[in-house]
Amino acid sequence: MSIESSPDDRPSPRADLVSAVVWMALGGAIVYGSWTMDRLEHLGATVYTAPGLVPGALGAVIFALGALLGVRAVRQGALTPAGVSAVAADTAGRRRMGLALALMLVYAAGMLGHGVPFWLATFAFVAVFVAVFEYPMRKERGQVARGLFMAVLYGAATTFLVTVVFEQVFYVRLP
């Protein structure tokens, strides 16, 4: 099932450009942090087992996708006067971003490492995140109960997959 959006629902090119800069800065910081991280060579770690390899690769991908978003935004007129004025009108997008950041902060800083088991924190985070962000669409379609059921299902599936992959594939003991 795809959710179609009208051109009015999409962020302005200027908002995309600002987002691109933020994503590129984040990706660059991750790559820098990974590069400067101790490679544990004194413990016999190889370049393929260094702790910063995966985060560095992910940071590079985030940087590259941010750059692509920036190129698309510029092509769509982000640097024109109309693109500059459109970013101020995107208050709904800022509210959604603020809510997403708040939920992530509660998950990462509030639940993990403070006595809440990883599986429970992850389940709650994914289920609440999906339920909150799908609620307007589900309410409009008269599918609130189905939306809540799907949010719980997504939370359970994500929790199971992440736990199994980390503990059985990567041998990472989760809190």
PDB file of C-alpha atoms in Angstrom:
ATOM      1  CA  MET A   1       0.000   0.000   0.000  1.00  0.00           C
ATOM      2  CA  SER A   2       1.467   3.302  -1.005  1.00  0.00           C
ATOM      3  CA  ILE A   3       0.622   6.630   0.467  1.00  0.00           C
ATOM      4  CA  GLU A   4       0.418   9.257  -2.219  1.00  0.00           C
ATOM      5  CA  SER A   5       1.150  12.834  -1.324  1.00  0.00           C
ATOM      6  CA  SER A   6       0.212  15.984  -3.073  1.00  0.00           C
ATOM      7  CA  PRO A   7       2.898  18.489  -4.074  1.00  0.00           C
ATOM      8  CA  ASP A   8       1.764  20.647  -1.134  1.00  0.00           C
ATOM      9  CA  ASP A   9       2.664  17.878   1.355  1.00  0.00           C
ATOM     10  CA  ARG A  10       6.276  17.631   0.238  1.00  0.00           C
ATOM     11  CA  PRO A  11       8.978  19.750   1.845  1.00  0.00           C
ATOM     12  CA  SER A  12      10.072  22.797  -0.118  1.00  0.00           C
ATOM     13  CA  PRO A  13      13.322  22.595  -2.085  1.00  0.00           C
ATOM     14  CA  ARG A  14      14.835  25.057   0.390  1.00  0.00           C
ATOM     15  CA  ALA A  15      13.880  22.825   3.340  1.00  0.00           C
ATOM     16  CA  ASP A  16      15.448  19.897   1.493  1.00  0.00           C
ATOM     17  CA  LEU A  17      18.636  21.928   1.019  1.00  0.00           C
ATOM     18  CA  VAL A  18      18.811  22.742   4.723  1.00  0.00           C
ATOM     19  CA  SER A  19      18.190  19.072   5.529  1.00  0.00           C
ATOM     20  CA  ALA A  20      20.921  18.077   3.059  1.00  0.00           C
ATOM     21  CA  VAL A  21      23.446  20.272   4.834  1.00  0.00           C
ATOM     22  CA  VAL A  22      22.474  18.783   8.214  1.00  0.00           C
ATOM     23  CA  TRP A  23      22.720  15.200   6.897  1.00  0.00           C
ATOM     24  CA  MET A  24      26.076  15.915   5.266  1.00  0.00           C
ATOM     25  CA  ALA A  25      27.407  17.432   8.497  1.00  0.00           C
ATOM     26  CA  LEU A  26      26.187  14.435  10.497  1.00  0.00           C
ATOM     27  CA  GLY A  27      27.632  11.952   7.997  1.00  0.00           C
ATOM     28  CA  GLY A  28      30.940  13.819   7.921  1.00  0.00           C
ATOM     29  CA  ALA A  29      31.114  13.867  11.726  1.00  0.00           C
ATOM     30  CA  ILE A  30      30.461  10.131  11.866  1.00  0.00           C
ATOM     31  CA  VAL A  31      33.171   9.453   9.272  1.00  0.00           C
ATOM     32  CA  TYR A  32      35.611  11.693  11.165  1.00  0.00           C
ATOM     33  CA  GLY A  33      34.790  10.009  14.483  1.00  0.00           C
ATOM     34  CA  SER A  34      35.223   6.568  12.945  1.00  0.00           C
ATOM     35  CA  TRP A  35      38.507   7.517  11.327  1.00  0.00           C
ATOM     36  CA  THR A  36      39.966   8.883  14.572  1.00  0.00           C
ATOM     37  CA  MET A  37      38.663   5.978  16.656  1.00  0.00           C
ATOM     38  CA  ASP A  38      41.192   3.549  18.152  1.00  0.00           C
ATOM     39  CA  ARG A  39      41.606   0.743  15.637  1.00  0.00           C
ATOM     40  CA  LEU A  40      42.739  -1.718  18.315  1.00  0.00           C
ATOM     41  CA  GLU A  41      45.749  -2.778  16.264  1.00  0.00           C
ATOM     42  CA  HIS A  42      47.577  -3.579  19.500  1.00  0.00           C
ATOM     43  CA  LEU A  43      44.953  -6.304  20.063  1.00  0.00           C
ATOM     44  CA  GLY A  44      45.468  -7.773  16.602  1.00  0.00           C
ATOM     45  CA  ALA A  45      42.462  -6.179  14.918  1.00  0.00           C
ATOM     46  CA  THR A  46      42.638  -5.972  11.142  1.00  0.00           C
ATOM     47  CA  VAL A  47      41.249  -3.226   8.954  1.00  0.00           C
ATOM     48  CA  TYR A  48      38.113  -5.351   8.464  1.00  0.00           C
ATOM     49  CA  THR A  49      37.518  -5.868  12.187  1.00  0.00           C
ATOM     50  CA  ALA A  50      38.276  -2.324  13.357  1.00  0.00           C
ATOM     51  CA  PRO A  51      35.443  -0.939  15.487  1.00  0.00           C
ATOM     52  CA  GLY A  52      35.002   2.167  13.324  1.00  0.00           C
ATOM     53  CA  LEU A  53      34.562   0.385   9.995  1.00  0.00           C
ATOM     54  CA  VAL A  54      30.773  -0.040   9.946  1.00  0.00           C
ATOM     55  CA  PRO A  55      29.967   3.366  11.485  1.00  0.00           C
ATOM     56  CA  GLY A  56      32.388   4.970   9.017  1.00  0.00           C
ATOM     57  CA  ALA A  57      30.726   3.258   6.061  1.00  0.00           C
ATOM     58  CA  LEU A  58      27.285   4.270   7.318  1.00  0.00           C
ATOM     59  CA  GLY A  59      28.484   7.850   7.837  1.00  0.00           C
ATOM     60  CA  ALA A  60      29.817   7.929   4.283  1.00  0.00           C
ATOM     61  CA  VAL A  61      26.461   6.713   2.970  1.00  0.00           C
ATOM     62  CA  ILE A  62      24.620   9.352   5.037  1.00  0.00           C
ATOM     63  CA  PHE A  63      26.957  12.016   3.660  1.00  0.00           C
ATOM     64  CA  ALA A  64      26.476  10.823   0.065  1.00  0.00           C
ATOM     65  CA  LEU A  65      22.685  10.684   0.372  1.00  0.00           C
ATOM     66  CA  GLY A  66      22.707  14.172   1.906  1.00  0.00           C
ATOM     67  CA  ALA A  67      24.735  15.391  -1.063  1.00  0.00           C
ATOM     68  CA  LEU A  68      22.236  13.818  -3.483  1.00  0.00           C
ATOM     69  CA  LEU A  69      19.379  15.480  -1.601  1.00  0.00           C
ATOM     70  CA  GLY A  70      21.218  18.794  -1.873  1.00  0.00           C
ATOM     71  CA  VAL A  71      21.753  18.415  -5.616  1.00  0.00           C
ATOM     72  CA  ARG A  72      18.067  17.600  -6.099  1.00  0.00           C
ATOM     73  CA  ALA A  73      17.047  20.586  -3.979  1.00  0.00           C
ATOM     74  CA  VAL A  74      19.209  22.975  -5.987  1.00  0.00           C
ATOM     75  CA  ARG A  75      17.808  21.570  -9.245  1.00  0.00           C
ATOM     76  CA  GLN A  76      14.278  22.143  -7.900  1.00  0.00           C
ATOM     77  CA  GLY A  77      14.978  25.799  -7.161  1.00  0.00           C
ATOM     78  CA  ALA A  78      16.183  25.888  -3.556  1.00  0.00           C
ATOM     79  CA  LEU A  79      18.388  28.891  -4.265  1.00  0.00           C
ATOM     80  CA  THR A  80      15.681  30.968  -5.972  1.00  0.00           C
ATOM     81  CA  PRO A  81      13.786  33.671  -4.043  1.00  0.00           C
ATOM     82  CA  ALA A  82      10.627  31.502  -4.031  1.00  0.00           C
ATOM     83  CA  GLY A  83      12.576  28.606  -2.498  1.00  0.00           C
ATOM     84  CA  VAL A  84      13.950  30.857   0.248  1.00  0.00           C
ATOM     85  CA  SER A  85      10.501  32.064   1.349  1.00  0.00           C
ATOM     86  CA  ALA A  86       8.935  28.596   1.253  1.00  0.00           C
ATOM     87  CA  VAL A  87      11.092  27.220   4.072  1.00  0.00           C
ATOM     88  CA  ALA A  88       9.506  29.559   6.626  1.00  0.00           C
ATOM     89  CA  ALA A  89       6.059  28.139   5.853  1.00  0.00           C
ATOM     90  CA  ASP A  90       7.018  24.546   6.694  1.00  0.00           C
ATOM     91  CA  THR A  91       6.032  24.597  10.375  1.00  0.00           C
ATOM     92  CA  ALA A  92       4.281  21.209  10.210  1.00  0.00           C
ATOM     93  CA  GLY A  93       7.518  19.619   9.032  1.00  0.00           C
ATOM     94  CA  ARG A  94       9.413  21.199  11.902  1.00  0.00           C
ATOM     95  CA  ARG A  95       6.862  19.918  14.386  1.00  0.00           C
ATOM     96  CA  ARG A  96       7.166  16.384  12.990  1.00  0.00           C
ATOM     97  CA  MET A  97      10.945  16.582  13.139  1.00  0.00           C
ATOM     98  CA  GLY A  98      10.833  17.858  16.720  1.00  0.00           C
ATOM     99  CA  LEU A  99       8.479  15.057  17.722  1.00  0.00           C
ATOM    100  CA  ALA A 100      10.693  12.454  16.024  1.00  0.00           C
ATOM    101  CA  LEU A 101      13.772  13.827  17.792  1.00  0.00           C
ATOM    102  CA  ALA A 102      11.958  13.830  21.132  1.00  0.00           C
ATOM    103  CA  LEU A 103      10.888  10.203  20.703  1.00  0.00           C
ATOM    104  CA  MET A 104      14.423   9.188  19.724  1.00  0.00           C
ATOM    105  CA  LEU A 105      15.854  10.999  22.731  1.00  0.00           C
ATOM    106  CA  VAL A 106      13.434   9.268  25.096  1.00  0.00           C
ATOM    107  CA  TYR A 107      14.470   5.934  23.558  1.00  0.00           C
ATOM    108  CA  ALA A 108      18.228   6.494  23.470  1.00  0.00           C
ATOM    109  CA  ALA A 109      18.810   8.613  26.565  1.00  0.00           C
ATOM    110  CA  GLY A 110      15.759   7.812  28.652  1.00  0.00           C
ATOM    111  CA  MET A 111      15.142   4.096  28.293  1.00  0.00           C
ATOM    112  CA  LEU A 112      18.377   2.454  27.124  1.00  0.00           C
ATOM    113  CA  GLY A 113      20.880   2.138  29.906  1.00  0.00           C
ATOM    114  CA  HIS A 114      18.387   3.091  32.604  1.00  0.00           C
ATOM    115  CA  GLY A 115      17.037  -0.286  33.596  1.00  0.00           C
ATOM    116  CA  VAL A 116      14.679  -0.846  30.656  1.00  0.00           C
ATOM    117  CA  PRO A 117      15.631  -4.031  28.769  1.00  0.00           C
ATOM    118  CA  PHE A 118      16.719  -3.427  25.170  1.00  0.00           C
ATOM    119  CA  TRP A 119      13.918  -5.536  23.698  1.00  0.00           C
ATOM    120  CA  LEU A 120      11.224  -3.674  25.635  1.00  0.00           C
ATOM    121  CA  ALA A 121      12.643  -0.224  24.877  1.00  0.00           C
ATOM    122  CA  THR A 122      12.963  -1.052  21.175  1.00  0.00           C
ATOM    123  CA  PHE A 123       9.462  -2.506  21.008  1.00  0.00           C
ATOM    124  CA  ALA A 124       7.966   0.539  22.732  1.00  0.00           C
ATOM    125  CA  PHE A 125       9.925   3.000  20.597  1.00  0.00           C
ATOM    126  CA  VAL A 126       9.023   1.440  17.241  1.00  0.00           C
ATOM    127  CA  ALA A 127       5.376   0.841  18.140  1.00  0.00           C
ATOM    128  CA  VAL A 128       4.860   4.371  19.498  1.00  0.00           C
ATOM    129  CA  PHE A 129       6.782   5.973  16.618  1.00  0.00           C
ATOM    130  CA  VAL A 130       4.729   4.179  13.970  1.00  0.00           C
ATOM    131  CA  ALA A 131       1.439   4.763  15.799  1.00  0.00           C
ATOM    132  CA  VAL A 132       2.081   8.485  16.289  1.00  0.00           C
ATOM    133  CA  PHE A 133       3.200   9.214  12.745  1.00  0.00           C
ATOM    134  CA  GLU A 134       0.540   7.068  11.049  1.00  0.00           C
ATOM    135  CA  TYR A 135      -2.316   8.275  13.268  1.00  0.00           C
ATOM    136  CA  PRO A 136      -3.480  11.202  11.089  1.00  0.00           C
ATOM    137  CA  MET A 137      -3.664   9.027   7.975  1.00  0.00           C
ATOM    138  CA  ARG A 138      -5.307   6.137   9.833  1.00  0.00           C
ATOM    139  CA  LYS A 139      -7.862   8.470  11.439  1.00  0.00           C
ATOM    140  CA  GLU A 140      -8.746   9.983   8.063  1.00  0.00           C
ATOM    141  CA  ARG A 141      -9.305   6.488   6.623  1.00  0.00           C
ATOM    142  CA  GLY A 142     -11.175   5.204   9.677  1.00  0.00           C
ATOM    143  CA  GLN A 143      -8.437   2.645  10.399  1.00  0.00           C
ATOM    144  CA  VAL A 144      -7.200   3.685  13.839  1.00  0.00           C
ATOM    145  CA  ALA A 145      -7.509   0.190  15.360  1.00  0.00           C
ATOM    146  CA  ARG A 146      -5.766  -1.365  12.351  1.00  0.00           C
ATOM    147  CA  GLY A 147      -3.036   1.266  12.590  1.00  0.00           C
ATOM    148  CA  LEU A 148      -2.436   0.496  16.264  1.00  0.00           C
ATOM    149  CA  PHE A 149      -2.353  -3.230  15.515  1.00  0.00           C
ATOM    150  CA  MET A 150       0.165  -2.667  12.713  1.00  0.00           C
ATOM    151  CA  ALA A 151       2.305  -0.445  14.962  1.00  0.00           C
ATOM    152  CA  VAL A 152       2.455  -3.201  17.593  1.00  0.00           C
ATOM    153  CA  LEU A 153       3.239  -5.761  14.877  1.00  0.00           C
ATOM    154  CA  TYR A 154       6.045  -3.588  13.454  1.00  0.00           C
ATOM    155  CA  GLY A 155       7.418  -3.039  16.963  1.00  0.00           C
ATOM    156  CA  ALA A 156       7.441  -6.764  17.708  1.00  0.00           C
ATOM    157  CA  ALA A 157       8.977  -7.727  14.352  1.00  0.00           C
ATOM    158  CA  THR A 158      11.661  -5.039  14.573  1.00  0.00           C
ATOM    159  CA  THR A 159      12.530  -5.999  18.131  1.00  0.00           C
ATOM    160  CA  PHE A 160      12.797  -9.675  17.243  1.00  0.00           C
ATOM    161  CA  LEU A 161      14.927  -9.106  14.136  1.00  0.00           C
ATOM    162  CA  VAL A 162      17.278  -6.593  15.730  1.00  0.00           C
ATOM    163  CA  THR A 163      17.772  -8.750  18.821  1.00  0.00           C
ATOM    164  CA  VAL A 164      18.423 -11.916  16.816  1.00  0.00           C
ATOM    165  CA  VAL A 165      20.807 -10.220  14.380  1.00  0.00           C
ATOM    166  CA  PHE A 166      22.824  -8.486  17.077  1.00  0.00           C
ATOM    167  CA  GLU A 167      23.023 -11.437  19.456  1.00  0.00           C
ATOM    168  CA  GLN A 168      23.273 -14.356  16.999  1.00  0.00           C
ATOM    169  CA  VAL A 169      25.065 -12.825  13.994  1.00  0.00           C
ATOM    170  CA  PHE A 170      27.240 -10.084  15.513  1.00  0.00           C
ATOM    171  CA  TYR A 171      27.547 -11.714  18.980  1.00  0.00           C
ATOM    172  CA  VAL A 172      26.711  -8.439  20.693  1.00  0.00           C
ATOM    173  CA  ARG A 173      25.193  -8.820  24.131  1.00  0.00           C
ATOM    174  CA  LEU A 174      22.325  -6.367  24.411  1.00  0.00           C
ATOM    175  CA  PRO A 175      21.402  -4.662  27.672  1.00  0.00           C
TER     176      PRO A 175
END
